[in-house]
Tab-separated table of C-alpha atoms and ligand atoms in Angstrom:
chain	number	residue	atom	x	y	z
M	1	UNK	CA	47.903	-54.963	69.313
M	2	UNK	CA	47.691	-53.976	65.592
M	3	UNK	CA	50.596	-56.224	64.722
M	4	UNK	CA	48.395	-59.164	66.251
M	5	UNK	CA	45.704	-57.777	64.371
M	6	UNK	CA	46.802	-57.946	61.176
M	7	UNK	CA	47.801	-61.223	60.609
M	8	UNK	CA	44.584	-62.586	62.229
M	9	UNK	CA	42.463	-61.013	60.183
M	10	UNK	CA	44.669	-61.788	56.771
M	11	UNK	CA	44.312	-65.532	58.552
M	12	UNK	CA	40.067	-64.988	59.275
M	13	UNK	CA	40.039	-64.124	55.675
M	14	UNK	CA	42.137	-66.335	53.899
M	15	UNK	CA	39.488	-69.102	55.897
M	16	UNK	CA	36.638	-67.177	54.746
M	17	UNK	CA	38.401	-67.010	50.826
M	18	UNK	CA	39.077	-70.825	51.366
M	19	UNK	CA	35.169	-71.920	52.590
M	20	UNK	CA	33.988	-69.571	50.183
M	21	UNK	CA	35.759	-71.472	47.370
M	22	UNK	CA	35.251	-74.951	48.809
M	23	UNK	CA	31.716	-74.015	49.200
M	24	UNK	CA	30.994	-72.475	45.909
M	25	UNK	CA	32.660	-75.636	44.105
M	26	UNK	CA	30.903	-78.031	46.473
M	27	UNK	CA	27.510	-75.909	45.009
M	28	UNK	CA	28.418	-76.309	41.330
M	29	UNK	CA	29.503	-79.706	42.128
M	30	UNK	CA	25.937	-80.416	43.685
M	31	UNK	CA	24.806	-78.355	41.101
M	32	UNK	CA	25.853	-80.112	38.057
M	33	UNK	CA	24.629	-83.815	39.617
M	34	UNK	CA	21.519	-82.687	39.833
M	35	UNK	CA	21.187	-81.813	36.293
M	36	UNK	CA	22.968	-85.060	35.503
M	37	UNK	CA	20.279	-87.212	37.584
M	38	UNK	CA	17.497	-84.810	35.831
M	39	UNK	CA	18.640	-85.258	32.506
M	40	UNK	CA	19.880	-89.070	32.758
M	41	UNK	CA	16.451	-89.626	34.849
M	42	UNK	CA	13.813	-87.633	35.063
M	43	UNK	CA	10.482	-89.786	34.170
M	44	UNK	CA	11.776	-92.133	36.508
M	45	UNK	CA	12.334	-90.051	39.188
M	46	UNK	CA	8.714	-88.940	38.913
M	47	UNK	CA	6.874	-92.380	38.577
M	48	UNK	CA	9.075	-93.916	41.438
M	49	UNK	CA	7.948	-91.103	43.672
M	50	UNK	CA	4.991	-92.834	44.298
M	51	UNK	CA	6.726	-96.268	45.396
M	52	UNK	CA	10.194	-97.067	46.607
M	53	UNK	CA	12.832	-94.131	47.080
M	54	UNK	CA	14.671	-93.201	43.377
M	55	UNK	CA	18.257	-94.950	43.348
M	56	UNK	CA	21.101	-92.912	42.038
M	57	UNK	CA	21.254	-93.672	38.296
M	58	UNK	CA	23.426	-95.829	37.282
M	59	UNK	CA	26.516	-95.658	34.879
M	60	UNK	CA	26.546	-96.798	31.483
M	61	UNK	CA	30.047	-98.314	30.395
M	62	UNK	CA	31.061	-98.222	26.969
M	63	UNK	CA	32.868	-100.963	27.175
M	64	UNK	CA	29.690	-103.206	27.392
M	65	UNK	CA	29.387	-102.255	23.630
M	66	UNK	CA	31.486	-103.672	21.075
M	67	UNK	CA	30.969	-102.688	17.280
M	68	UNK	CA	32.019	-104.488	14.314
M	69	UNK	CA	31.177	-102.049	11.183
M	70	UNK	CA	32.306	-104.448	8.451
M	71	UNK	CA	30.618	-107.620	9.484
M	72	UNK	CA	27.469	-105.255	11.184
M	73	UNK	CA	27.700	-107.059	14.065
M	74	UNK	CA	27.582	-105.611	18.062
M	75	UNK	CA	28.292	-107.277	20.380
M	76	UNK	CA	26.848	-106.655	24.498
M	77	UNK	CA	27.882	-107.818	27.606
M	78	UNK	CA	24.629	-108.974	28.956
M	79	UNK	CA	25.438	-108.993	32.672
M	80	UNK	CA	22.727	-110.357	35.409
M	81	UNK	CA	22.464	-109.160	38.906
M	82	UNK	CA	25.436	-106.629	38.145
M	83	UNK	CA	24.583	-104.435	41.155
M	84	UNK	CA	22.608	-105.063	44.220
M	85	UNK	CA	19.771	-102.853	42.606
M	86	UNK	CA	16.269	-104.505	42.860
M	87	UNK	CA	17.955	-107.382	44.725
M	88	UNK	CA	20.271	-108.087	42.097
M	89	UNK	CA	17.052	-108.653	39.660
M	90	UNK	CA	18.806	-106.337	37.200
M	91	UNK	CA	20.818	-106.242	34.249
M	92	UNK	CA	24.027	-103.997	33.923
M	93	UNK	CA	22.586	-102.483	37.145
M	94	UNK	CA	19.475	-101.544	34.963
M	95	UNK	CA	15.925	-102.586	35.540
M	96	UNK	CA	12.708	-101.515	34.295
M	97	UNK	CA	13.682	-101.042	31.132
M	98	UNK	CA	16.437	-97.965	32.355
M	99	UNK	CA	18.437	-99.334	29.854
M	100	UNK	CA	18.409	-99.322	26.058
M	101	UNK	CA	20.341	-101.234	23.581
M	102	UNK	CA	19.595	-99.888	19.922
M	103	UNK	CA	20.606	-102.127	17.244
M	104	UNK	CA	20.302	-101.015	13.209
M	105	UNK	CA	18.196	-103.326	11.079
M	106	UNK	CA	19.560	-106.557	9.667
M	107	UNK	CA	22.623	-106.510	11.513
M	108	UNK	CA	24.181	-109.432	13.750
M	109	UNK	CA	23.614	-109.451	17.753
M	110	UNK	CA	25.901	-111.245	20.000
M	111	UNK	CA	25.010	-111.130	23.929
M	112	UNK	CA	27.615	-112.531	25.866
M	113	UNK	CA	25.541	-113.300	28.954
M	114	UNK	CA	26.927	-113.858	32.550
M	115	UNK	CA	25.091	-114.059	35.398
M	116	UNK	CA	27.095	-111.966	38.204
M	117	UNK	CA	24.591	-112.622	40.715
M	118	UNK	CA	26.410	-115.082	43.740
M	119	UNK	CA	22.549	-115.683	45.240
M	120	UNK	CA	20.172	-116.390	42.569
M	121	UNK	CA	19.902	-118.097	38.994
M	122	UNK	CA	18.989	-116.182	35.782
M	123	UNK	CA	18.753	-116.270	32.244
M	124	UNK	CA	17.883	-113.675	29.439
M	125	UNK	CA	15.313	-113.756	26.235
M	126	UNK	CA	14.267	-111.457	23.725
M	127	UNK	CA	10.880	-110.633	24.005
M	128	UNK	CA	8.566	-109.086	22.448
M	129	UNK	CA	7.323	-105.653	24.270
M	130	UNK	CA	4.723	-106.754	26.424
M	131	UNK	CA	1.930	-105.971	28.487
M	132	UNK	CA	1.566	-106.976	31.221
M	133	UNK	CA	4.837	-108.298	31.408
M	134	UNK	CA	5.295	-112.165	31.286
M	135	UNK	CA	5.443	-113.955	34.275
M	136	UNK	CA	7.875	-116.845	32.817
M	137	UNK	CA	9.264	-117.962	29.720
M	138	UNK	CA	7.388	-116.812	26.583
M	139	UNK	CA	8.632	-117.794	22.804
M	140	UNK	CA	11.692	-115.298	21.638
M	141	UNK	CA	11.068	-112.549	19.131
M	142	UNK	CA	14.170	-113.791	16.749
M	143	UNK	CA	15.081	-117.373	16.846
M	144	UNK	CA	17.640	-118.317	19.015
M	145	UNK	CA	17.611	-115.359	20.805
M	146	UNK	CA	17.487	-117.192	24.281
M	147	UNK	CA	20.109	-118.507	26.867
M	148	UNK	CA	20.337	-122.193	27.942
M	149	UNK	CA	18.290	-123.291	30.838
M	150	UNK	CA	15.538	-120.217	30.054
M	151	UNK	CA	13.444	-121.333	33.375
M	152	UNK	CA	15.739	-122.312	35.481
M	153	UNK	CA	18.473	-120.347	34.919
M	154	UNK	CA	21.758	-120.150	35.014
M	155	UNK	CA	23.526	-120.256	38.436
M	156	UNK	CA	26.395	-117.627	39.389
M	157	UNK	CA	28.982	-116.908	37.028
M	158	UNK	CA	27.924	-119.238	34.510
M	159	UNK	CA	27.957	-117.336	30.902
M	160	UNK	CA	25.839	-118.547	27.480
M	161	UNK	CA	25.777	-116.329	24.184
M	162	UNK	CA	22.368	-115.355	22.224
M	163	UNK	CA	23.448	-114.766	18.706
M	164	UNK	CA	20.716	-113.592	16.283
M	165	UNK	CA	19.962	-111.160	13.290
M	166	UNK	CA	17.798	-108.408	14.165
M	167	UNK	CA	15.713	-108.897	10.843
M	168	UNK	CA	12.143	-107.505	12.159
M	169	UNK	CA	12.217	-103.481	13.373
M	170	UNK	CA	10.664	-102.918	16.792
M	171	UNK	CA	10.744	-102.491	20.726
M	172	UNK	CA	11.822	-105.182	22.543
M	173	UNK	CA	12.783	-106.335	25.626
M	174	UNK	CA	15.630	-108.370	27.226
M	175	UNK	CA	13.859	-110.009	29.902
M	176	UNK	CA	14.898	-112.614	32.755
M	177	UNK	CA	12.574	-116.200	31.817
M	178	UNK	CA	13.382	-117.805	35.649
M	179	UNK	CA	9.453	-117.231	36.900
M	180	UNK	CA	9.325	-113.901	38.504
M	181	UNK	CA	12.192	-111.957	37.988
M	182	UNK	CA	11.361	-110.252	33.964
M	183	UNK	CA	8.207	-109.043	35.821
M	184	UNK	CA	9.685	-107.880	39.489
M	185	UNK	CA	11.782	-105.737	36.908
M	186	UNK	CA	14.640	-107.916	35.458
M	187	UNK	CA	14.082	-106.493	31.977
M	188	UNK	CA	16.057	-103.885	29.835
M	189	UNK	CA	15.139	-102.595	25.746
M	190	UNK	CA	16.064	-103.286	22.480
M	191	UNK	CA	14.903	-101.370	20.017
M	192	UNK	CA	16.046	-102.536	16.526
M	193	UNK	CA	15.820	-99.639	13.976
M	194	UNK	CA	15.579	-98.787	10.602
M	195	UNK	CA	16.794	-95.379	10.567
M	196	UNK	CA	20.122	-95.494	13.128
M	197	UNK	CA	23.570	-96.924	11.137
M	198	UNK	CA	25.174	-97.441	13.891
M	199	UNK	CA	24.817	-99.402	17.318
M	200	UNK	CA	24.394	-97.397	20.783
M	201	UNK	CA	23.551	-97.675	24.674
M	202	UNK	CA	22.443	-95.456	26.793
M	203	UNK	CA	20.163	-94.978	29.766
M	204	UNK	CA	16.707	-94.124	29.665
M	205	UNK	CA	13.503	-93.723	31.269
M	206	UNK	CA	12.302	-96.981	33.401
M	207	UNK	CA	8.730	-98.049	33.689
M	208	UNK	CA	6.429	-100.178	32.674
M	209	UNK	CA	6.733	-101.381	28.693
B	1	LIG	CU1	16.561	-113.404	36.788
């Protein structure tokens, strides 16, 4: 009997060692997405409580960012209906503003937009920041700063660049013109700055401009 004992219980608590690690990594696992969604998303969170369920946030990928120091130009892969989010009526996966593209004053913006969405047409604009939103095409806050087909869009994979200086400081938004969409939440920021040297992403609060 002891000699069956022993190894049992060196097996019961090598188990118990082994949940007790799985389950203390699965906590600081758990642990640390929590702070990531709470960090990455935390106004959000709150004003969606009211409406539809909060998504995951979505990822930002560096590689939608390209930056050219010398010339001080950036360059963004402006991608429509990315995700399903919002019924594709995103950008990047963004909507609502969740995502922000700061640009420094004066320098040269390239959006290489492609619409990604198989179902419906789109198009982007720069806008100024509005409220209430637009509920179509409204004139662009730099010249040229529009894709072909504004309206009507552009149908799936079909690609157009806006190329423009960012001469005049302020918020702004990217915003879908096909009637509808900008205001159902196809929008993301720009904010063009005097006081950053240097071009950056990054994910932030959604809500209403
Ligand atoms: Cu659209």
């Amino acid at each position: 009997m002891p000699v069956a004992q022993a190894p049992q219980r060196g097996v019961t608590f090598k188990l118990f060692r082994l949940a007790g690690r799985r389950g203390s990594f699965a906590t600081v696992k758990s642990l640390s997405v929590a702070c990531m969604v709470a960090v990455g998303a935390a106004s959000p969170v709150v004003v969606r409580a009211q409406g539809d369920a909060a998504p995951p946030a979505p990822a930002v990928d560096p590689s939608w960012l390209q930056v050219d120091a010398a010339t001080k130009t950036v360059t963004f892969q402006l991608v429509a209906g990315l995700t399903g989010l919002n019924g594709a009526l995103n950008f990047n996966g963004f909507r609502d503003g969740g995502l922000t593209l700061t640009v420094p004053l004066g320098w040269t913006v390239v959006m290489h937009f492609r619409n990604h969405d198989g179902m419906l047409p789109h198009s982007a604009e720069i806008i100024a920041d509005a409220h209430p939103l637009p509920t179509g095409p409204v004139a662009p806050a730099f010249a040229r700063a529009f894709t072909l087909r504004l309206e009507q869009g552009l149908i799936s994979e079909q690609t157009d660049d806006l190329r423009f200086i960012a001469d005049r400081g302020g918020s702004y938004l990217i915003f879908c013109g096909v009637p509808g969409h900008g205001a159902a939440g196809m929008w993301v920021r720009l904010e063009v700055s005097g006081s950053v040297h240097r071009p950056s992403l990054a994910a932030t609060p959604a809500g209403k401009p």
